[in-house]
């Protein structure tokens, strides 16, 4: 599992916390329960600020473990603990990345030989992709080409969905969505910005973006304020959704529980790389009156929506809904 814990002793005194990636064993007499005393810490990453935890892990079809890590928090990918070019663009740090490690070898893990910086000369060997702000939920498509999808939380103007590929640079903090990011005035994107990273690698566009309400308050097309990544549907109960990406937005309001669900469709055979999106029509309840925290997928490919009644993952207001036909 991946979680944020109190700052370890070796971290800078003015930093906030330490992200842990840990292995646990199940109870011998109850395979549905985890033994909390069995923790083996695989990786620790110090975080300068409390936000942008990312906090999602997934095993890929290659049996390697993929780990989403936020850029360290604060705004603009700036502030204490941030590189001059931003952590997202700095391949010498693990913040602002998608990592890939082999937990079946090494101590405490091994580096896959084809990781982009496996030799450690131009970047940290754990890095799989970079230019990430805060991929709040990543998932592999169990069908198709088994692509890795990531919902990357934007800052103020745009939320985005990426298909993550090995060595990909997804642009943060040079870009937010398809747009040039302006750290001096985040509400006004720059007209021009670099199209490549520091090593000349192209910046990869998202497959879709939508407008953030906070930065587009008078725009009827604004859909939410913080994307929650989901899954490509591969179940049987809802055949009209097969091959489509089901995801959500945490809420349309920081204070009120007003989450939203969406369905994204891949481009048709006529070409283009952008996916289209529309609200996921619900019958009962007709509205998600909760904060959409995450999604889940069962062994049959059916999907679940994890919600909370308050704006933090605490308390006893959490509910799990299953998407079913009506």
mmCIF file of C-alpha atoms in Angstrom:
data_model
loop_
_atom_site.group_PDB
_atom_site.id
_atom_site.type_symbol
_atom_site.label_atom_id
_atom_site.label_comp_id
_atom_site.label_asym_id
_atom_site.label_seq_id
_atom_site.Cartn_x
_atom_site.Cartn_y
_atom_site.Cartn_z
ATOM 1 C CA UNK A 1 0.000 0.000 0.000
ATOM 2 C CA UNK A 2 0.950 3.661 -0.372
ATOM 3 C CA UNK A 3 0.237 6.204 2.349
ATOM 4 C CA UNK A 4 1.518 9.457 3.835
ATOM 5 C CA UNK A 5 2.953 9.257 7.349
ATOM 6 C CA UNK A 6 4.486 11.757 9.784
ATOM 7 C CA UNK A 7 7.834 13.132 8.641
ATOM 8 C CA UNK A 8 10.711 10.733 9.260
ATOM 9 C CA UNK A 9 13.666 11.933 11.320
ATOM 10 C CA UNK A 10 16.013 12.233 8.328
ATOM 11 C CA UNK A 11 13.676 14.576 6.402
ATOM 12 C CA UNK A 12 14.251 18.363 6.491
ATOM 13 C CA UNK A 13 12.766 19.864 9.648
ATOM 14 C CA UNK A 14 10.446 22.213 7.752
ATOM 15 C CA UNK A 15 8.995 19.493 5.477
ATOM 16 C CA UNK A 16 5.549 18.053 6.088
ATOM 17 C CA UNK A 17 5.462 14.256 5.801
ATOM 18 C CA UNK A 18 6.933 11.097 4.337
ATOM 19 C CA UNK A 19 5.198 8.939 1.736
ATOM 20 C CA UNK A 20 5.507 5.204 2.367
ATOM 21 C CA UNK A 21 5.158 2.325 -0.068
ATOM 22 C CA UNK A 22 4.828 -0.771 2.093
ATOM 23 C CA UNK A 23 4.189 -4.487 1.827
ATOM 24 C CA UNK A 24 1.854 -6.267 4.249
ATOM 25 C CA UNK A 25 0.951 -9.916 4.755
ATOM 26 C CA UNK A 26 -2.577 -11.232 5.252
ATOM 27 C CA UNK A 27 -3.600 -12.905 8.496
ATOM 28 C CA UNK A 28 -2.905 -16.636 8.501
ATOM 29 C CA UNK A 29 -6.382 -17.430 9.819
ATOM 30 C CA UNK A 30 -8.267 -14.822 7.757
ATOM 31 C CA UNK A 31 -7.058 -14.073 4.231
ATOM 32 C CA UNK A 32 -9.467 -11.123 4.001
ATOM 33 C CA UNK A 33 -7.602 -9.225 6.725
ATOM 34 C CA UNK A 34 -4.147 -7.649 6.727
ATOM 35 C CA UNK A 35 -1.714 -8.189 9.570
ATOM 36 C CA UNK A 36 -0.777 -4.609 10.611
ATOM 37 C CA UNK A 37 2.355 -5.886 12.324
ATOM 38 C CA UNK A 38 3.760 -7.373 9.123
ATOM 39 C CA UNK A 39 4.675 -4.092 7.405
ATOM 40 C CA UNK A 40 7.842 -4.067 5.312
ATOM 41 C CA UNK A 41 8.643 -0.580 4.027
ATOM 42 C CA UNK A 42 9.843 -0.691 0.424
ATOM 43 C CA UNK A 43 10.215 2.996 -0.348
ATOM 44 C CA UNK A 44 10.066 6.307 1.525
ATOM 45 C CA UNK A 45 9.721 9.689 -0.192
ATOM 46 C CA UNK A 46 9.814 12.899 1.838
ATOM 47 C CA UNK A 47 7.196 15.562 0.991
ATOM 48 C CA UNK A 48 7.674 19.288 1.630
ATOM 49 C CA UNK A 49 3.911 20.090 1.772
ATOM 50 C CA UNK A 50 0.779 18.277 2.957
ATOM 51 C CA UNK A 51 -1.038 18.148 -0.394
ATOM 52 C CA UNK A 52 -0.503 16.314 -3.698
ATOM 53 C CA UNK A 53 -0.137 12.846 -2.217
ATOM 54 C CA UNK A 54 -1.137 11.017 -5.432
ATOM 55 C CA UNK A 55 -1.237 7.807 -3.408
ATOM 56 C CA UNK A 56 -2.094 5.038 -5.862
ATOM 57 C CA UNK A 57 -0.354 1.794 -6.767
ATOM 58 C CA UNK A 58 -1.170 -0.778 -9.446
ATOM 59 C CA UNK A 59 0.455 -3.940 -10.735
ATOM 60 C CA UNK A 60 0.913 -3.865 -14.486
ATOM 61 C CA UNK A 61 0.592 -6.731 -16.984
ATOM 62 C CA UNK A 62 4.387 -7.037 -16.672
ATOM 63 C CA UNK A 63 3.980 -7.863 -12.923
ATOM 64 C CA UNK A 64 5.872 -4.699 -11.956
ATOM 65 C CA UNK A 65 4.475 -2.269 -9.384
ATOM 66 C CA UNK A 66 3.539 1.221 -10.627
ATOM 67 C CA UNK A 67 3.381 4.070 -8.112
ATOM 68 C CA UNK A 68 1.915 7.550 -8.557
ATOM 69 C CA UNK A 69 3.717 10.303 -6.655
ATOM 70 C CA UNK A 70 2.611 13.940 -6.467
ATOM 71 C CA UNK A 71 4.932 16.884 -7.098
ATOM 72 C CA UNK A 72 5.446 17.665 -3.409
ATOM 73 C CA UNK A 73 2.526 20.039 -2.914
ATOM 74 C CA UNK A 74 2.053 23.782 -2.691
ATOM 75 C CA UNK A 75 1.202 25.625 -5.935
ATOM 76 C CA UNK A 76 2.948 26.050 -9.304
ATOM 77 C CA UNK A 77 5.403 23.224 -8.466
ATOM 78 C CA UNK A 78 7.326 25.848 -6.511
ATOM 79 C CA UNK A 79 8.360 26.528 -2.913
ATOM 80 C CA UNK A 80 10.506 24.653 -0.419
ATOM 81 C CA UNK A 81 11.562 21.234 -1.606
ATOM 82 C CA UNK A 82 10.913 22.076 -5.267
ATOM 83 C CA UNK A 83 13.600 22.149 -7.932
ATOM 84 C CA UNK A 84 14.121 25.384 -9.920
ATOM 85 C CA UNK A 85 12.506 23.763 -12.967
ATOM 86 C CA UNK A 86 9.811 22.117 -10.839
ATOM 87 C CA UNK A 87 9.840 18.599 -9.423
ATOM 88 C CA UNK A 88 7.701 17.317 -12.270
ATOM 89 C CA UNK A 89 10.488 18.113 -14.752
ATOM 90 C CA UNK A 90 13.410 17.142 -12.508
ATOM 91 C CA UNK A 91 14.342 13.521 -13.142
ATOM 92 C CA UNK A 92 16.753 13.495 -10.178
ATOM 93 C CA UNK A 93 13.832 13.434 -7.708
ATOM 94 C CA UNK A 94 10.909 11.020 -7.305
ATOM 95 C CA UNK A 95 8.259 13.685 -6.729
ATOM 96 C CA UNK A 96 5.926 14.415 -9.663
ATOM 97 C CA UNK A 97 6.375 10.986 -11.253
ATOM 98 C CA UNK A 98 4.965 7.586 -12.064
ATOM 99 C CA UNK A 99 7.442 5.028 -10.697
ATOM 100 C CA UNK A 100 7.927 1.372 -11.628
ATOM 101 C CA UNK A 101 9.712 -1.193 -9.458
ATOM 102 C CA UNK A 102 10.049 -4.967 -9.234
ATOM 103 C CA UNK A 103 8.926 -6.088 -5.773
ATOM 104 C CA UNK A 104 9.629 -9.756 -6.504
ATOM 105 C CA UNK A 105 13.385 -9.234 -6.645
ATOM 106 C CA UNK A 106 16.025 -7.210 -4.860
ATOM 107 C CA UNK A 107 16.158 -5.850 -1.346
ATOM 108 C CA UNK A 108 13.859 -4.077 -0.834
ATOM 109 C CA UNK A 109 13.103 -4.034 -4.602
ATOM 110 C CA UNK A 110 14.781 -4.229 -8.004
ATOM 111 C CA UNK A 111 14.741 -1.866 -10.980
ATOM 112 C CA UNK A 112 13.231 -3.167 -14.240
ATOM 113 C CA UNK A 113 16.042 -3.192 -16.785
ATOM 114 C CA UNK A 114 14.067 -1.181 -19.351
ATOM 115 C CA UNK A 115 13.088 1.690 -17.041
ATOM 116 C CA UNK A 116 14.000 4.982 -18.796
ATOM 117 C CA UNK A 117 16.787 5.826 -16.336
ATOM 118 C CA UNK A 118 17.610 2.302 -15.167
ATOM 119 C CA UNK A 119 21.343 3.071 -15.148
ATOM 120 C CA UNK A 120 20.782 6.085 -12.867
ATOM 121 C CA UNK A 121 22.906 8.409 -15.012
ATOM 122 C CA UNK A 122 20.250 10.915 -16.150
ATOM 123 C CA UNK A 123 17.538 10.302 -13.595
ATOM 124 C CA UNK A 124 16.322 8.188 -10.720
ATOM 125 C CA UNK A 125 16.128 4.550 -11.835
ATOM 126 C CA UNK A 126 12.623 4.079 -10.344
ATOM 127 C CA UNK A 127 11.088 6.625 -12.752
ATOM 128 C CA UNK A 128 8.734 5.316 -15.446
ATOM 129 C CA UNK A 129 7.182 8.651 -16.528
ATOM 130 C CA UNK A 130 7.348 12.251 -15.361
ATOM 131 C CA UNK A 131 5.895 15.731 -15.736
ATOM 132 C CA UNK A 132 3.071 14.709 -13.388
ATOM 133 C CA UNK A 133 1.315 17.060 -10.968
ATOM 134 C CA UNK A 134 -0.813 14.719 -8.872
ATOM 135 C CA UNK A 135 -2.185 11.583 -10.541
ATOM 136 C CA UNK A 136 -5.039 10.861 -8.156
ATOM 137 C CA UNK A 137 -5.752 7.298 -9.237
ATOM 138 C CA UNK A 138 -4.026 5.286 -11.918
ATOM 139 C CA UNK A 139 -5.312 2.040 -13.445
ATOM 140 C CA UNK A 140 -4.524 -0.458 -16.168
ATOM 141 C CA UNK A 141 -7.055 -1.367 -18.811
ATOM 142 C CA UNK A 142 -7.590 -5.109 -18.368
ATOM 143 C CA UNK A 143 -8.471 -5.358 -22.076
ATOM 144 C CA UNK A 144 -7.379 -3.649 -25.276
ATOM 145 C CA UNK A 145 -3.700 -2.748 -25.203
ATOM 146 C CA UNK A 146 -3.614 -2.779 -21.369
ATOM 147 C CA UNK A 147 -2.885 0.947 -21.327
ATOM 148 C CA UNK A 148 -2.088 2.748 -18.077
ATOM 149 C CA UNK A 149 -4.574 5.574 -17.430
ATOM 150 C CA UNK A 150 -3.957 8.408 -14.989
ATOM 151 C CA UNK A 151 -6.253 11.201 -13.880
ATOM 152 C CA UNK A 152 -3.913 14.124 -13.176
ATOM 153 C CA UNK A 153 -5.307 16.822 -10.887
ATOM 154 C CA UNK A 154 -4.846 20.290 -12.363
ATOM 155 C CA UNK A 155 -4.126 23.451 -10.438
ATOM 156 C CA UNK A 156 -6.821 25.992 -11.265
ATOM 157 C CA UNK A 157 -7.809 25.901 -14.916
ATOM 158 C CA UNK A 158 -7.834 22.348 -16.329
ATOM 159 C CA UNK A 159 -8.154 18.713 -15.221
ATOM 160 C CA UNK A 160 -6.719 15.984 -17.448
ATOM 161 C CA UNK A 161 -6.561 12.280 -18.241
ATOM 162 C CA UNK A 162 -3.325 10.776 -19.549
ATOM 163 C CA UNK A 163 -2.352 7.468 -21.056
ATOM 164 C CA UNK A 164 1.003 6.887 -19.399
ATOM 165 C CA UNK A 165 3.818 5.433 -21.493
ATOM 166 C CA UNK A 166 7.388 4.548 -20.615
ATOM 167 C CA UNK A 167 9.632 7.601 -20.597
ATOM 168 C CA UNK A 168 6.743 9.982 -21.237
ATOM 169 C CA UNK A 169 6.970 13.617 -20.133
ATOM 170 C CA UNK A 170 3.441 14.904 -19.437
ATOM 171 C CA UNK A 171 4.368 18.542 -19.227
ATOM 172 C CA UNK A 172 3.837 19.758 -15.675
ATOM 173 C CA UNK A 173 4.716 22.517 -14.771
ATOM 174 C CA UNK A 174 5.305 23.703 -18.346
ATOM 175 C CA UNK A 175 1.722 22.875 -19.248
ATOM 176 C CA UNK A 176 -1.619 22.287 -17.574
ATOM 177 C CA UNK A 177 -3.759 20.069 -19.796
ATOM 178 C CA UNK A 178 -3.283 21.190 -23.403
ATOM 179 C CA UNK A 179 -2.381 24.728 -22.312
ATOM 180 C CA UNK A 180 0.800 26.588 -21.446
ATOM 181 C CA UNK A 181 1.008 27.073 -17.685
ATOM 182 C CA UNK A 182 1.741 30.521 -16.279
ATOM 183 C CA UNK A 183 3.233 30.308 -12.754
ATOM 184 C CA UNK A 184 3.106 34.108 -12.385
ATOM 185 C CA UNK A 185 -0.628 34.187 -13.116
ATOM 186 C CA UNK A 186 -2.160 30.675 -13.199
ATOM 187 C CA UNK A 187 -5.544 32.068 -14.321
ATOM 188 C CA UNK A 188 -4.025 33.322 -17.577
ATOM 189 C CA UNK A 189 -2.245 30.601 -19.579
ATOM 190 C CA UNK A 190 0.768 31.710 -21.584
ATOM 191 C CA UNK A 191 0.360 31.965 -25.344
ATOM 192 C CA UNK A 192 3.586 30.065 -25.963
ATOM 193 C CA UNK A 193 5.727 27.603 -24.033
ATOM 194 C CA UNK A 194 8.298 24.886 -24.782
ATOM 195 C CA UNK A 195 7.036 21.878 -26.728
ATOM 196 C CA UNK A 196 9.841 19.682 -25.438
ATOM 197 C CA UNK A 197 11.473 18.924 -22.121
ATOM 198 C CA UNK A 198 15.012 19.756 -21.033
ATOM 199 C CA UNK A 199 16.461 16.780 -22.923
ATOM 200 C CA UNK A 200 14.543 17.546 -26.103
ATOM 201 C CA UNK A 201 11.853 14.924 -25.481
ATOM 202 C CA UNK A 202 8.354 15.889 -26.710
ATOM 203 C CA UNK A 203 5.737 16.814 -24.112
ATOM 204 C CA UNK A 204 2.864 14.331 -24.339
ATOM 205 C CA UNK A 205 -0.681 15.672 -24.577
ATOM 206 C CA UNK A 206 -3.466 14.289 -22.407
ATOM 207 C CA UNK A 207 -6.219 12.299 -24.105
ATOM 208 C CA UNK A 208 -8.783 14.726 -22.689
ATOM 209 C CA UNK A 209 -9.150 17.744 -20.462
ATOM 210 C CA UNK A 210 -12.041 19.578 -18.876
ATOM 211 C CA UNK A 211 -12.322 23.005 -17.345
ATOM 212 C CA UNK A 212 -11.913 23.500 -13.614
ATOM 213 C CA UNK A 213 -14.754 25.495 -12.050
ATOM 214 C CA UNK A 214 -12.390 27.481 -9.827
ATOM 215 C CA UNK A 215 -10.596 28.977 -12.812
ATOM 216 C CA UNK A 216 -13.610 29.140 -15.121
ATOM 217 C CA UNK A 217 -16.456 30.244 -12.874
ATOM 218 C CA UNK A 218 -18.516 31.828 -15.639
ATOM 219 C CA UNK A 219 -18.038 28.970 -18.080
ATOM 220 C CA UNK A 220 -20.928 26.527 -18.385
ATOM 221 C CA UNK A 221 -18.509 23.857 -19.653
ATOM 222 C CA UNK A 222 -16.576 23.732 -16.351
ATOM 223 C CA UNK A 223 -17.177 20.280 -14.838
ATOM 224 C CA UNK A 224 -15.502 20.091 -11.419
ATOM 225 C CA UNK A 225 -12.475 21.028 -9.334
ATOM 226 C CA UNK A 226 -10.383 17.878 -8.872
ATOM 227 C CA UNK A 227 -10.345 14.823 -11.124
ATOM 228 C CA UNK A 228 -10.644 11.314 -9.673
ATOM 229 C CA UNK A 229 -9.254 8.749 -12.078
ATOM 230 C CA UNK A 230 -11.204 5.562 -12.762
ATOM 231 C CA UNK A 231 -11.142 2.494 -15.020
ATOM 232 C CA UNK A 232 -11.805 1.398 -18.558
ATOM 233 C CA UNK A 233 -14.971 -0.679 -18.269
ATOM 234 C CA UNK A 234 -14.558 -4.333 -19.259
ATOM 235 C CA UNK A 235 -17.493 -5.890 -17.432
ATOM 236 C CA UNK A 236 -20.652 -7.513 -18.815
ATOM 237 C CA UNK A 237 -23.474 -5.798 -16.928
ATOM 238 C CA UNK A 238 -23.235 -2.532 -18.881
ATOM 239 C CA UNK A 239 -22.319 -3.432 -22.488
ATOM 240 C CA UNK A 240 -22.849 0.158 -23.674
ATOM 241 C CA UNK A 241 -19.826 1.195 -21.585
ATOM 242 C CA UNK A 242 -17.335 -1.468 -22.715
ATOM 243 C CA UNK A 243 -14.046 0.104 -23.785
ATOM 244 C CA UNK A 244 -14.948 3.467 -22.295
ATOM 245 C CA UNK A 245 -13.111 5.174 -19.427
ATOM 246 C CA UNK A 246 -15.296 5.762 -16.362
ATOM 247 C CA UNK A 247 -14.003 8.450 -14.016
ATOM 248 C CA UNK A 248 -15.204 11.293 -11.852
ATOM 249 C CA UNK A 249 -14.573 14.575 -10.150
ATOM 250 C CA UNK A 250 -14.130 14.804 -6.396
ATOM 251 C CA UNK A 251 -16.709 17.594 -6.117
ATOM 252 C CA UNK A 252 -17.917 20.732 -7.791
ATOM 253 C CA UNK A 253 -17.538 22.559 -4.473
ATOM 254 C CA UNK A 254 -14.787 22.503 -1.852
ATOM 255 C CA UNK A 255 -17.289 22.600 1.013
ATOM 256 C CA UNK A 256 -20.389 20.791 -0.253
ATOM 257 C CA UNK A 257 -20.419 17.095 -1.297
ATOM 258 C CA UNK A 258 -21.209 17.451 -4.996
ATOM 259 C CA UNK A 259 -19.186 14.870 -6.896
ATOM 260 C CA UNK A 260 -19.675 13.995 -10.555
ATOM 261 C CA UNK A 261 -19.260 10.892 -12.727
ATOM 262 C CA UNK A 262 -18.173 10.904 -16.369
ATOM 263 C CA UNK A 263 -17.677 8.518 -19.254
ATOM 264 C CA UNK A 264 -14.946 9.116 -21.833
ATOM 265 C CA UNK A 265 -15.060 7.520 -25.284
ATOM 266 C CA UNK A 266 -12.021 6.857 -27.485
ATOM 267 C CA UNK A 267 -11.718 8.630 -30.841
ATOM 268 C CA UNK A 268 -13.340 6.921 -33.797
ATOM 269 C CA UNK A 269 -11.539 5.461 -36.799
ATOM 270 C CA UNK A 270 -11.440 8.843 -38.561
ATOM 271 C CA UNK A 271 -8.371 9.760 -36.553
ATOM 272 C CA UNK A 272 -7.357 12.088 -33.757
ATOM 273 C CA UNK A 273 -6.029 11.407 -30.298
ATOM 274 C CA UNK A 274 -8.526 13.229 -28.109
ATOM 275 C CA UNK A 275 -11.205 11.319 -26.278
ATOM 276 C CA UNK A 276 -14.682 12.789 -25.814
ATOM 277 C CA UNK A 277 -16.438 12.945 -22.461
ATOM 278 C CA UNK A 278 -19.940 13.355 -21.164
ATOM 279 C CA UNK A 279 -21.715 12.942 -17.814
ATOM 280 C CA UNK A 280 -22.477 9.369 -16.807
ATOM 281 C CA UNK A 281 -26.263 9.260 -16.662
ATOM 282 C CA UNK A 282 -27.575 7.948 -13.350
ATOM 283 C CA UNK A 283 -31.060 6.730 -12.516
ATOM 284 C CA UNK A 284 -30.860 6.077 -8.780
ATOM 285 C CA UNK A 285 -29.560 8.144 -7.201
ATOM 286 C CA UNK A 286 -29.818 10.773 -9.910
ATOM 287 C CA UNK A 287 -27.004 12.804 -8.367
ATOM 288 C CA UNK A 288 -23.792 11.973 -6.510
ATOM 289 C CA UNK A 289 -24.350 13.901 -3.290
ATOM 290 C CA UNK A 290 -20.930 12.992 -1.947
ATOM 291 C CA UNK A 291 -17.221 13.495 -2.567
ATOM 292 C CA UNK A 292 -15.954 10.988 -5.150
ATOM 293 C CA UNK A 293 -12.777 9.601 -3.612
ATOM 294 C CA UNK A 294 -11.876 6.645 -5.829
ATOM 295 C CA UNK A 295 -13.091 3.817 -8.051
ATOM 296 C CA UNK A 296 -12.744 0.073 -7.715
ATOM 297 C CA UNK A 297 -12.878 -2.895 -10.081
ATOM 298 C CA UNK A 298 -13.809 -6.486 -9.206
ATOM 299 C CA UNK A 299 -12.697 -9.769 -10.741
ATOM 300 C CA UNK A 300 -15.504 -9.580 -13.311
ATOM 301 C CA UNK A 301 -14.588 -6.085 -14.478
ATOM 302 C CA UNK A 302 -17.577 -4.429 -12.785
ATOM 303 C CA UNK A 303 -16.962 -0.986 -11.299
ATOM 304 C CA UNK A 304 -17.540 0.591 -7.914
ATOM 305 C CA UNK A 305 -17.594 4.242 -6.836
ATOM 306 C CA UNK A 306 -16.047 5.062 -3.453
ATOM 307 C CA UNK A 307 -17.434 8.195 -1.811
ATOM 308 C CA UNK A 308 -17.251 10.145 1.413
ATOM 309 C CA UNK A 309 -19.711 12.556 2.972
ATOM 310 C CA UNK A 310 -17.024 15.005 4.033
ATOM 311 C CA UNK A 311 -14.046 16.528 2.292
ATOM 312 C CA UNK A 312 -11.445 14.214 3.775
ATOM 313 C CA UNK A 313 -10.953 10.460 4.002
ATOM 314 C CA UNK A 314 -11.877 10.184 7.671
ATOM 315 C CA UNK A 315 -14.949 9.471 9.768
ATOM 316 C CA UNK A 316 -17.768 7.031 9.068
ATOM 317 C CA UNK A 317 -19.585 8.728 6.183
ATOM 318 C CA UNK A 318 -17.966 6.642 3.455
ATOM 319 C CA UNK A 319 -20.155 4.656 1.053
ATOM 320 C CA UNK A 320 -19.441 2.305 -1.860
ATOM 321 C CA UNK A 321 -21.765 2.178 -4.855
ATOM 322 C CA UNK A 322 -21.764 -0.416 -7.619
ATOM 323 C CA UNK A 323 -22.582 0.597 -11.200
ATOM 324 C CA UNK A 324 -25.445 -1.633 -12.336
ATOM 325 C CA UNK A 325 -28.090 -1.505 -15.100
ATOM 326 C CA UNK A 326 -31.590 -0.269 -14.341
#
